[in-house]
PDB file of C-alpha atoms in Angstrom:
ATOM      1  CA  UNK A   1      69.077  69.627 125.414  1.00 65.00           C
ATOM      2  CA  UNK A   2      66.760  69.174 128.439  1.00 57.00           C
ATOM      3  CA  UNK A   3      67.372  70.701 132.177  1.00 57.00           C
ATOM      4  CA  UNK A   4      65.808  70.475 135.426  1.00 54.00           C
ATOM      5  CA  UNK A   5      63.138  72.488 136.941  1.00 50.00           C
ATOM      6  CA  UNK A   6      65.609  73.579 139.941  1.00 52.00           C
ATOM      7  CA  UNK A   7      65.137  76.797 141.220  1.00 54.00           C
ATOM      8  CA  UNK A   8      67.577  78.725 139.356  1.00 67.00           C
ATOM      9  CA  UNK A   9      70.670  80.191 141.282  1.00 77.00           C
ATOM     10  CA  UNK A  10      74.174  81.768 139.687  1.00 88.00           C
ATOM     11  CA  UNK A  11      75.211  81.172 136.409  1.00 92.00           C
ATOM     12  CA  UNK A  12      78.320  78.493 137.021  1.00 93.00           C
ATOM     13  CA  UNK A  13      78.322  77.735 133.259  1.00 95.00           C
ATOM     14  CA  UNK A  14      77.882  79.930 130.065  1.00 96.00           C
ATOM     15  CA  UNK A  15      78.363  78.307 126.724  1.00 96.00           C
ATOM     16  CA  UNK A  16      78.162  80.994 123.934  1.00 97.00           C
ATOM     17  CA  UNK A  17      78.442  80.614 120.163  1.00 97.00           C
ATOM     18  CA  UNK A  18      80.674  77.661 120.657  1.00 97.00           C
ATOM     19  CA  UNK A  19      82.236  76.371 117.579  1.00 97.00           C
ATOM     20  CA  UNK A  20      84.331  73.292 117.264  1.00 95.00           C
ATOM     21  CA  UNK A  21      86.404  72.729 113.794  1.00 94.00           C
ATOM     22  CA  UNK A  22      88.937  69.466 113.232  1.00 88.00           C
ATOM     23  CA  UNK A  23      91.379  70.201 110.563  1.00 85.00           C
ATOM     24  CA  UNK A  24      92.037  66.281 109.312  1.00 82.00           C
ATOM     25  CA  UNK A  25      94.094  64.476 106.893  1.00 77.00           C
ATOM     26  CA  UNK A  26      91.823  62.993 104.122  1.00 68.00           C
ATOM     27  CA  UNK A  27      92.209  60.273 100.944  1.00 66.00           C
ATOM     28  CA  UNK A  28      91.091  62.125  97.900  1.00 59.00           C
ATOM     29  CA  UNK A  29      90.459  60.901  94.614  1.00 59.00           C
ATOM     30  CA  UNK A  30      93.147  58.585  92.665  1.00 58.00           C
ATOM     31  CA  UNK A  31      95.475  60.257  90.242  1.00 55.00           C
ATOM     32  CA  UNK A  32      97.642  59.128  88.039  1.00 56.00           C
ATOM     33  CA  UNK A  33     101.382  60.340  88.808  1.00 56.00           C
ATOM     34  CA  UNK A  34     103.793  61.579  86.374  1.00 56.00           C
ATOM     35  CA  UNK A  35     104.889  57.837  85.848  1.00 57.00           C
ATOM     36  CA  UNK A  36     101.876  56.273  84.904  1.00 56.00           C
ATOM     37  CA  UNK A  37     101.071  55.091  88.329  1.00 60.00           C
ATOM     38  CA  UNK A  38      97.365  55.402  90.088  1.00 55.00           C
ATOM     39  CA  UNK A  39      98.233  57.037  93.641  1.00 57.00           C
ATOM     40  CA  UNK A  40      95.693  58.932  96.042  1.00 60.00           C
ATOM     41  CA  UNK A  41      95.875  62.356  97.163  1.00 63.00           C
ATOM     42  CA  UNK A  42      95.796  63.188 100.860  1.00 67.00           C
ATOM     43  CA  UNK A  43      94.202  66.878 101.214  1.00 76.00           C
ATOM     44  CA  UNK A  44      93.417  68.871 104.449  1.00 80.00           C
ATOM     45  CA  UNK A  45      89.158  68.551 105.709  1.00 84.00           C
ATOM     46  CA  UNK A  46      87.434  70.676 108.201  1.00 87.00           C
ATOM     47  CA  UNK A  47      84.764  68.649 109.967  1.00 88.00           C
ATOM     48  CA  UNK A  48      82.779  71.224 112.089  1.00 92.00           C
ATOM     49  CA  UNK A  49      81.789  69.275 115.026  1.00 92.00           C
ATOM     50  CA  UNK A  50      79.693  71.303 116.764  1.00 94.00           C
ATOM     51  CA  UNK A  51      77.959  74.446 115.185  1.00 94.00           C
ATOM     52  CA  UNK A  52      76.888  77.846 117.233  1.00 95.00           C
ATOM     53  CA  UNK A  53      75.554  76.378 120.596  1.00 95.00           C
ATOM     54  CA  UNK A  54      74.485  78.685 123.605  1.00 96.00           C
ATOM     55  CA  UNK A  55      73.246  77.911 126.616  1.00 95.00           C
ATOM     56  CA  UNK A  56      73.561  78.738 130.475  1.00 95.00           C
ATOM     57  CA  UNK A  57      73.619  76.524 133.098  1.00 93.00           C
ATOM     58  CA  UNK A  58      73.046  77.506 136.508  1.00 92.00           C
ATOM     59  CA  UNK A  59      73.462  76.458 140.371  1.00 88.00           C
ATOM     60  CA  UNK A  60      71.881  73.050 141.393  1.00 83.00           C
ATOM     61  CA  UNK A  61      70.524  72.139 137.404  1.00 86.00           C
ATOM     62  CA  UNK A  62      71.300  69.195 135.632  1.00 84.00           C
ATOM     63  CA  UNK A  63      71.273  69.290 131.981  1.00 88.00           C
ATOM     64  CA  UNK A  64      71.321  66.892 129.185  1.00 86.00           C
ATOM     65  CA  UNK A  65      72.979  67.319 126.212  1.00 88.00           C
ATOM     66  CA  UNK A  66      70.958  64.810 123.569  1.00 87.00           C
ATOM     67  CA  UNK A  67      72.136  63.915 119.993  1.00 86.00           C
ATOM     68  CA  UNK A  68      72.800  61.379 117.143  1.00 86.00           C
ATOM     69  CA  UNK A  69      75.899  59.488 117.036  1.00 85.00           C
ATOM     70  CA  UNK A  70      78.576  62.051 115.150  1.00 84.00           C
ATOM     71  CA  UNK A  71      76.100  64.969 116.288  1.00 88.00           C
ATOM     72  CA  UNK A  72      78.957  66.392 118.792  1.00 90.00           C
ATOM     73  CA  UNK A  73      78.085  66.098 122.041  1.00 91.00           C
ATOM     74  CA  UNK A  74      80.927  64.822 123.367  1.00 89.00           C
ATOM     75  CA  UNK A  75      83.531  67.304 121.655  1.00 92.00           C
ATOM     76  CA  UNK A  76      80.979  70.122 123.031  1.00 94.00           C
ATOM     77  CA  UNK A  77      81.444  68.336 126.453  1.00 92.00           C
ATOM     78  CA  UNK A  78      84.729  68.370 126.420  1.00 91.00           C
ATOM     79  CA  UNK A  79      85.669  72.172 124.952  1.00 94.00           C
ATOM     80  CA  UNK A  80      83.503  73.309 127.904  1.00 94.00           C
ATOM     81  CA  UNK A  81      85.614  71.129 130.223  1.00 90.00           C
ATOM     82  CA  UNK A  82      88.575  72.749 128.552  1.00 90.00           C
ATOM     83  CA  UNK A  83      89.865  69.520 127.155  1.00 87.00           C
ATOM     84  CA  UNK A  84      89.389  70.828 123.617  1.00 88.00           C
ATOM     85  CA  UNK A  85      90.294  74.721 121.957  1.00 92.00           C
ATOM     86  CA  UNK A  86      86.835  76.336 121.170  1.00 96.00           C
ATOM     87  CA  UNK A  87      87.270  77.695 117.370  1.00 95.00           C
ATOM     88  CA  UNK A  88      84.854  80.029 118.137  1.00 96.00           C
ATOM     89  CA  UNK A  89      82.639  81.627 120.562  1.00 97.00           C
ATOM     90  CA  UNK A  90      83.952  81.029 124.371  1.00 97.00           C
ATOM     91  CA  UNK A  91      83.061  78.970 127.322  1.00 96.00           C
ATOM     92  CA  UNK A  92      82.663  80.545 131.304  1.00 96.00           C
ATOM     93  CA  UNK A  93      82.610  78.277 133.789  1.00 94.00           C
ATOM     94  CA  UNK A  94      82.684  79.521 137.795  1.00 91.00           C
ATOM     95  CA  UNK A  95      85.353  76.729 138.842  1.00 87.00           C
ATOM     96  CA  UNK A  96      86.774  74.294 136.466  1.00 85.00           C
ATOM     97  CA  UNK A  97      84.461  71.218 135.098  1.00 87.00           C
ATOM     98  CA  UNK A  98      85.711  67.914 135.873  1.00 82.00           C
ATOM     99  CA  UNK A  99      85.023  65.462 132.741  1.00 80.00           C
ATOM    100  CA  UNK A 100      83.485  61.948 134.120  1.00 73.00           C
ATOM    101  CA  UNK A 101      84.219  59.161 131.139  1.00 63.00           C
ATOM    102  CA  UNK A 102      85.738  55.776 130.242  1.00 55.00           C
ATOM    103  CA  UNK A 103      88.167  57.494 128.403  1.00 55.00           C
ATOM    104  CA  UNK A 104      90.929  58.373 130.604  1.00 59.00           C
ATOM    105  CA  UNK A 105      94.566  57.692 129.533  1.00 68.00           C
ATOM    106  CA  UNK A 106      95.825  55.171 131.853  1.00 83.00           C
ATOM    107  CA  UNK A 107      99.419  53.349 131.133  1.00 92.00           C
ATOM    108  CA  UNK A 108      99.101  49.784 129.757  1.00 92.00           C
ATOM    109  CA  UNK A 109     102.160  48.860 131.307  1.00 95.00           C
ATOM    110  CA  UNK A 110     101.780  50.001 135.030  1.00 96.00           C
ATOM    111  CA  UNK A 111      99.764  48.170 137.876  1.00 97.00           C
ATOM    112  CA  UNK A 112      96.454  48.779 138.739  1.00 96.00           C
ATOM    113  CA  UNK A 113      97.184  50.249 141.796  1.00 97.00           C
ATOM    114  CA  UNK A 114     100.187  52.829 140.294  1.00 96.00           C
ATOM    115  CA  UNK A 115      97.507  53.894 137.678  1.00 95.00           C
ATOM    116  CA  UNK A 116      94.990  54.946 140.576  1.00 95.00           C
ATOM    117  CA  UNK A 117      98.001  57.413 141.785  1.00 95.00           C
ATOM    118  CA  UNK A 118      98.331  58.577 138.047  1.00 92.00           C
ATOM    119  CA  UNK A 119      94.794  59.015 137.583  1.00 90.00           C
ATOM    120  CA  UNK A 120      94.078  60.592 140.631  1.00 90.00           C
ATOM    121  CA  UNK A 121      96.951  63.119 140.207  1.00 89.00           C
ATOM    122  CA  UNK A 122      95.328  63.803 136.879  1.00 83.00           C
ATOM    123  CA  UNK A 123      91.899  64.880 138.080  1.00 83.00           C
ATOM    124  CA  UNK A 124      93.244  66.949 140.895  1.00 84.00           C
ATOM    125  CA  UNK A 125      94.003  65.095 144.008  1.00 90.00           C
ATOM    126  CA  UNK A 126      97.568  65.620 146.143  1.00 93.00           C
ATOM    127  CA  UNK A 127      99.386  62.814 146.447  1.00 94.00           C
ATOM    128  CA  UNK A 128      98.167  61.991 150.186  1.00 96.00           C
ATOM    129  CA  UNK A 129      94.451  62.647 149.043  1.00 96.00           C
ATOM    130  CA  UNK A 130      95.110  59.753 146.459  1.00 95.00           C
ATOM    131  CA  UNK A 131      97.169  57.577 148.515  1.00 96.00           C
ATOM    132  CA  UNK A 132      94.359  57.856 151.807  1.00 96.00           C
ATOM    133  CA  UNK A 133      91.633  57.201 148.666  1.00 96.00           C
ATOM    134  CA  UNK A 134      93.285  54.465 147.054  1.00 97.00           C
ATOM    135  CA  UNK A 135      91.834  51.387 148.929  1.00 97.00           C
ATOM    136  CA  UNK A 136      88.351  53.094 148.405  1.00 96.00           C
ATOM    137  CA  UNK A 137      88.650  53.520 144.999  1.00 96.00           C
ATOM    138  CA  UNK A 138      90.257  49.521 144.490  1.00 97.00           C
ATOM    139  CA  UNK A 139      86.840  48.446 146.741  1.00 97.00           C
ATOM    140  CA  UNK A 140      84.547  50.145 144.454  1.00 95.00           C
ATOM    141  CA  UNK A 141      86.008  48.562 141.375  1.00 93.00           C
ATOM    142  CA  UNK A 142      85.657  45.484 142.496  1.00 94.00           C
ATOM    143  CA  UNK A 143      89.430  44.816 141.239  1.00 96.00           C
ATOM    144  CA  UNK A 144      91.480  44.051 144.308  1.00 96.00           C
ATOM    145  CA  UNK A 145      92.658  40.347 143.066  1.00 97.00           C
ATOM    146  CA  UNK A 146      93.769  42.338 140.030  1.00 98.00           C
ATOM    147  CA  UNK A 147      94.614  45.338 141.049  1.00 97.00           C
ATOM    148  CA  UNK A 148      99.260  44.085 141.287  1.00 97.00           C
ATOM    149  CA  UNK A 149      98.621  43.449 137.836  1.00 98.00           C
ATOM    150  CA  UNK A 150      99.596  45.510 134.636  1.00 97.00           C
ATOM    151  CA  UNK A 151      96.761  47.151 133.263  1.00 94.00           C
ATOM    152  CA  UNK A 152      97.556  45.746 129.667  1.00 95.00           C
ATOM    153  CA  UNK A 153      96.438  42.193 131.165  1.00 97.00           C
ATOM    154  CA  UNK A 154      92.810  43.475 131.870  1.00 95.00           C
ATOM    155  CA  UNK A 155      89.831  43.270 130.199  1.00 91.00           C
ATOM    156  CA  UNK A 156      87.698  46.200 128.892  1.00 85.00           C
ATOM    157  CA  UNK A 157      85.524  46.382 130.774  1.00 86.00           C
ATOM    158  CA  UNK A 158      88.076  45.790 134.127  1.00 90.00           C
ATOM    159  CA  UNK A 159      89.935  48.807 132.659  1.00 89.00           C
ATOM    160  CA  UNK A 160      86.781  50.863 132.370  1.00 85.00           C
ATOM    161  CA  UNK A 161      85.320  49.884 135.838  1.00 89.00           C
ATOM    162  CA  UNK A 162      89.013  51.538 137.280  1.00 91.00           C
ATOM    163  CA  UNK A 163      88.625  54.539 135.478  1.00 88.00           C
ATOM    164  CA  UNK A 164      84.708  54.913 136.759  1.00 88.00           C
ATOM    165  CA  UNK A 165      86.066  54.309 139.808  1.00 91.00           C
ATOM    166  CA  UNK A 166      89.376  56.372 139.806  1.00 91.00           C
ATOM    167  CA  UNK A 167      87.267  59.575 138.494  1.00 86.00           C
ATOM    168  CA  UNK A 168      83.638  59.088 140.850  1.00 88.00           C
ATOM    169  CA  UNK A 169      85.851  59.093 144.134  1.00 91.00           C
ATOM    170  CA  UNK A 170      86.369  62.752 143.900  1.00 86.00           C
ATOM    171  CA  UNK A 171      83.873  65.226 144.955  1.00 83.00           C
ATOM    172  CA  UNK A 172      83.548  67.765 142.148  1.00 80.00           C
ATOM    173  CA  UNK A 173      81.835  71.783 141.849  1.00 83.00           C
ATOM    174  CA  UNK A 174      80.836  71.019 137.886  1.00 87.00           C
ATOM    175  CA  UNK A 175      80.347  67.885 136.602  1.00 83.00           C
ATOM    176  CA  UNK A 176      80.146  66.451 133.229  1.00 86.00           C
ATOM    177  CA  UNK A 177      79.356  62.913 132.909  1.00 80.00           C
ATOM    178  CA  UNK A 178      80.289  61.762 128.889  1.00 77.00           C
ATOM    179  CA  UNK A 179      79.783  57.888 128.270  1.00 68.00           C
ATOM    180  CA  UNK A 180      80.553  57.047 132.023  1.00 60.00           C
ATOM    181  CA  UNK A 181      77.775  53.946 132.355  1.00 60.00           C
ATOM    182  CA  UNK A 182      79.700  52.156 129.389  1.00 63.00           C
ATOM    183  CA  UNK A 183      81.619  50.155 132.536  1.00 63.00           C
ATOM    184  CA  UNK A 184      81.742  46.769 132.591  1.00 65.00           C
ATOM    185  CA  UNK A 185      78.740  44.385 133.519  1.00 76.00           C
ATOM    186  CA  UNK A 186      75.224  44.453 134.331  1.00 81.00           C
ATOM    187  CA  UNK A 187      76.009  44.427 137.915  1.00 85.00           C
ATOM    188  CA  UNK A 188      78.568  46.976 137.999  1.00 86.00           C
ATOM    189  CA  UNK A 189      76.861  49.375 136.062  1.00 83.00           C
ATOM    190  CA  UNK A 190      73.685  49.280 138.428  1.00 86.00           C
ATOM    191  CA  UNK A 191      76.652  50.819 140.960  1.00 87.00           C
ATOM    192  CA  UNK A 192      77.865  53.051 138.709  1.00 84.00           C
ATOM    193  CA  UNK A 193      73.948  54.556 137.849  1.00 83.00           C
ATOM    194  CA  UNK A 194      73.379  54.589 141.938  1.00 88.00           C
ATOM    195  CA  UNK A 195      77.321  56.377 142.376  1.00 86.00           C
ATOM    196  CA  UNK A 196      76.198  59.208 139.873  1.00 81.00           C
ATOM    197  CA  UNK A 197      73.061  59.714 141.202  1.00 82.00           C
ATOM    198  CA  UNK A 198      74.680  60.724 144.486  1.00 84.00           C
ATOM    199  CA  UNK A 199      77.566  62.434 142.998  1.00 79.00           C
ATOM    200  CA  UNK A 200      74.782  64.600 141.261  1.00 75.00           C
ATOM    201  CA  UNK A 201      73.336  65.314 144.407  1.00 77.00           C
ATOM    202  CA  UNK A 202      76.547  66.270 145.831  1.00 75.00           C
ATOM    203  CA  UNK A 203      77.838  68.845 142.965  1.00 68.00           C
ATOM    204  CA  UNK A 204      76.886  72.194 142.278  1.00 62.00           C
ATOM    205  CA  UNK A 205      75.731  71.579 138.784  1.00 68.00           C
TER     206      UNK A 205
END
């Protein structure tokens, strides 16, 4: 984990003794059922995903959260943005974190354009804040040719650069950026890199 050398202000985030435990359906070994027959046994697993973390974030820093593939980061990223329980420990945050990914759950089978209104709804705007940010948010993406068209017609990395572009058009007071330069191509994601940089600049943390 690595932060900045900002002067340090108020606490706006406090992370303490955070534990994060899956309970998941596994395949066990093969056994052999009353009738002779070989069948597997599903059983209940625990994977602890992330493991006793504390930290404390304050005013104006920007930290990074560095790991392995599997390591956790982005479960711990999202129980402190409150999109996953915390098994243990607790999470304090000053206002509420806004989550920055590729990940957001869009609907295949609406237009571009109708899943900007969902999305923005989702992360907070009113409906006329969406509707006045709309033709911003289609200009950034690059996507106006496309953007009548279901969302179950576009490519990957089309349907990534709309969520980038749905999510980085709102100003937000804690910011957690999880996988969000995974957007489309080389071109786009030099926008995307230059977008954060100034969205960094213009959060609290």
């Amino acid at each position: 984990m690595a932060a900045t050398d900002a002067a340090k202000g108020k606490p706006v985030v406090v992370v303490d003794d955070v534990h994060v435990i899956y309970k998941v359906f596994g395949t066990g070994k093969k056994a052999r059922g009353a009738q002779g027959q070989l069948a597997k046994k599903t059983r209940m697993r625990e994977v602890h995903a992330v493991k006793g973390v504390s930290f404390v974030v304050y005013e104006g820093e920007t930290v990074g959260i560095v790991g392995s593939n599997g390591s956790g980061k982005s479960s711990l990223m999202r129980a402190i943005a409150g999109l996953f329980p915390v098994t243990k420990g607790a999470v304090y945050t000053f206002a509420k974190p806004t989550m920055l990914g590729v990940g957001a759950a869009l609907l295949p089978n609406l237009s571009g354009e109708k899943n900007i209104m969902l999305g923005g709804l989702a992360i907070g705007y009113g409906k006329k804040e969406i509707t006045a940010a709309t033709e911003s948010i289609i200009n950034f993406s690059g996507l106006k040719d496309f953007i009548d068209l279901p969302m179950r017609t576009y490519s990957q990395g089309m349907s990534a650069r709309l969520r980038f572009s749905i999510a980085a058009s709102k100003k937000h007071d804690i910011l957690i950026i999880d996988e969000a330069l995974a957007v489309g191509d080389r071109q786009f994601r030099m926008k995307a890199e230059e977008k954060i940089r100034q969205m960094r600049q213009e959060a609290g943390t």
